[in-house]
């Protein structure tokens, strides 16, 4: 990179990228996040993240690397936890989407029509 050009940030994740990321991480959740004696080695986890990267990049606005995907997943989980916290504090009744794994990760506008909560 030339010294006089400023570093540009990547484009935000679009809806399709986020959907593929969530779908693939949930599909491989046991391998990526399991604890205990049966957990995957770091090499196995790296291969799974590479597989996920190969699934996300065809729908991506710009090429994503594994670190981009991991950061986006952490951000989605943090957003999910904060929604759970607000629900448990009585800010609103938990709807049917609270039981679905994707229901809390996606805003109502991001959910597919069949999974969107009524109202």
Tab-separated table of C-alpha atoms in Angstrom:
chain	number	residue	atom	x	y	z
A	1	UNK	CA	0.000	0.000	0.000
A	2	UNK	CA	1.328	3.452	-0.831
A	3	UNK	CA	2.274	5.703	2.065
A	4	UNK	CA	0.113	8.623	0.930
A	5	UNK	CA	-3.135	6.636	0.629
A	6	UNK	CA	-5.170	6.355	3.827
A	7	UNK	CA	-6.297	2.924	4.967
A	8	UNK	CA	-9.931	2.415	3.994
A	9	UNK	CA	-12.291	0.306	6.025
A	10	UNK	CA	-14.211	-2.552	4.509
A	11	UNK	CA	-17.870	-2.264	3.634
A	12	UNK	CA	-20.425	-3.227	6.275
A	13	UNK	CA	-21.715	-6.787	6.211
A	14	UNK	CA	-24.816	-7.010	4.067
A	15	UNK	CA	-27.886	-9.070	4.932
A	16	UNK	CA	-26.893	-12.030	2.746
A	17	UNK	CA	-23.415	-12.235	4.304
A	18	UNK	CA	-24.862	-12.130	7.797
A	19	UNK	CA	-27.425	-14.830	6.999
A	20	UNK	CA	-24.787	-17.166	5.555
A	21	UNK	CA	-22.458	-16.517	8.492
A	22	UNK	CA	-25.157	-17.277	11.075
A	23	UNK	CA	-26.340	-20.358	9.199
A	24	UNK	CA	-22.822	-21.779	8.860
A	25	UNK	CA	-21.672	-20.976	12.402
A	26	UNK	CA	-24.819	-22.551	13.877
A	27	UNK	CA	-24.293	-25.585	11.628
A	28	UNK	CA	-20.728	-26.008	12.952
A	29	UNK	CA	-21.364	-24.638	16.456
A	30	UNK	CA	-20.420	-27.863	18.246
A	31	UNK	CA	-17.036	-28.029	16.511
A	32	UNK	CA	-16.226	-24.348	16.957
A	33	UNK	CA	-17.337	-23.737	20.531
A	34	UNK	CA	-17.569	-27.067	22.384
A	35	UNK	CA	-15.698	-27.310	25.672
A	36	UNK	CA	-14.347	-30.334	27.443
A	37	UNK	CA	-12.286	-33.319	26.399
A	38	UNK	CA	-14.075	-33.814	23.043
A	39	UNK	CA	-13.420	-30.309	21.736
A	40	UNK	CA	-11.834	-29.653	18.339
A	41	UNK	CA	-8.180	-28.773	17.920
A	42	UNK	CA	-7.193	-25.255	16.855
A	43	UNK	CA	-6.312	-26.660	13.415
A	44	UNK	CA	-9.769	-28.177	13.014
A	45	UNK	CA	-11.406	-24.908	14.072
A	46	UNK	CA	-9.253	-22.979	11.598
A	47	UNK	CA	-10.408	-25.324	8.797
A	48	UNK	CA	-14.063	-24.817	9.763
A	49	UNK	CA	-13.644	-21.022	9.780
A	50	UNK	CA	-11.991	-21.269	6.331
A	51	UNK	CA	-14.954	-23.328	5.113
A	52	UNK	CA	-17.311	-20.654	6.447
A	53	UNK	CA	-15.220	-17.966	4.727
A	54	UNK	CA	-15.567	-19.817	1.412
A	55	UNK	CA	-19.354	-19.893	1.874
A	56	UNK	CA	-19.625	-16.190	2.821
A	57	UNK	CA	-17.321	-14.666	0.202
A	58	UNK	CA	-19.495	-15.472	-2.867
A	59	UNK	CA	-22.264	-13.261	-1.415
A	60	UNK	CA	-19.911	-10.704	0.148
A	61	UNK	CA	-19.664	-7.053	-0.853
A	62	UNK	CA	-15.884	-7.327	-0.466
A	63	UNK	CA	-13.600	-10.274	0.323
A	64	UNK	CA	-13.777	-11.265	3.991
A	65	UNK	CA	-11.052	-12.994	5.944
A	66	UNK	CA	-11.517	-15.298	8.929
A	67	UNK	CA	-10.827	-12.521	11.437
A	68	UNK	CA	-13.593	-10.377	9.882
A	69	UNK	CA	-16.035	-13.266	10.280
A	70	UNK	CA	-15.026	-13.985	13.875
A	71	UNK	CA	-15.410	-10.317	14.787
A	72	UNK	CA	-18.846	-10.131	13.149
A	73	UNK	CA	-19.923	-13.284	15.029
A	74	UNK	CA	-18.748	-11.777	18.353
A	75	UNK	CA	-20.660	-8.579	17.561
A	76	UNK	CA	-23.825	-10.559	16.764
A	77	UNK	CA	-23.521	-12.514	20.024
A	78	UNK	CA	-23.013	-9.312	22.004
A	79	UNK	CA	-26.099	-7.781	20.409
A	80	UNK	CA	-28.003	-10.976	21.204
A	81	UNK	CA	-26.917	-10.907	24.869
A	82	UNK	CA	-27.932	-7.288	25.244
A	83	UNK	CA	-31.385	-8.103	23.804
A	84	UNK	CA	-31.714	-10.978	26.265
A	85	UNK	CA	-30.723	-8.702	29.117
A	86	UNK	CA	-33.337	-6.112	28.115
A	87	UNK	CA	-36.003	-8.826	27.863
A	88	UNK	CA	-35.158	-10.232	31.287
A	89	UNK	CA	-35.353	-6.720	32.770
A	90	UNK	CA	-38.993	-6.530	31.698
A	91	UNK	CA	-38.590	-4.203	28.740
A	92	UNK	CA	-40.945	-6.350	26.729
A	93	UNK	CA	-42.524	-9.777	26.765
A	94	UNK	CA	-40.451	-12.490	25.126
A	95	UNK	CA	-42.170	-13.456	21.903
A	96	UNK	CA	-42.007	-16.668	19.910
A	97	UNK	CA	-38.789	-15.474	18.282
A	98	UNK	CA	-37.000	-15.693	21.642
A	99	UNK	CA	-37.107	-19.480	21.433
A	100	UNK	CA	-35.575	-19.600	17.962
A	101	UNK	CA	-31.776	-19.375	17.761
A	102	UNK	CA	-31.923	-16.839	14.922
A	103	UNK	CA	-34.768	-14.873	16.450
A	104	UNK	CA	-32.551	-12.956	18.814
A	105	UNK	CA	-29.616	-12.619	16.451
A	106	UNK	CA	-31.662	-10.875	13.801
A	107	UNK	CA	-33.734	-7.749	14.050
A	108	UNK	CA	-37.363	-8.168	12.922
A	109	UNK	CA	-36.537	-6.433	9.636
A	110	UNK	CA	-33.702	-8.920	9.027
A	111	UNK	CA	-35.730	-12.073	9.691
A	112	UNK	CA	-37.371	-14.079	6.943
A	113	UNK	CA	-41.149	-13.435	6.777
A	114	UNK	CA	-42.058	-16.889	8.138
A	115	UNK	CA	-39.889	-16.388	11.248
A	116	UNK	CA	-40.847	-12.789	11.968
A	117	UNK	CA	-42.777	-12.289	15.204
A	118	UNK	CA	-46.398	-11.157	14.795
A	119	UNK	CA	-47.136	-7.484	15.109
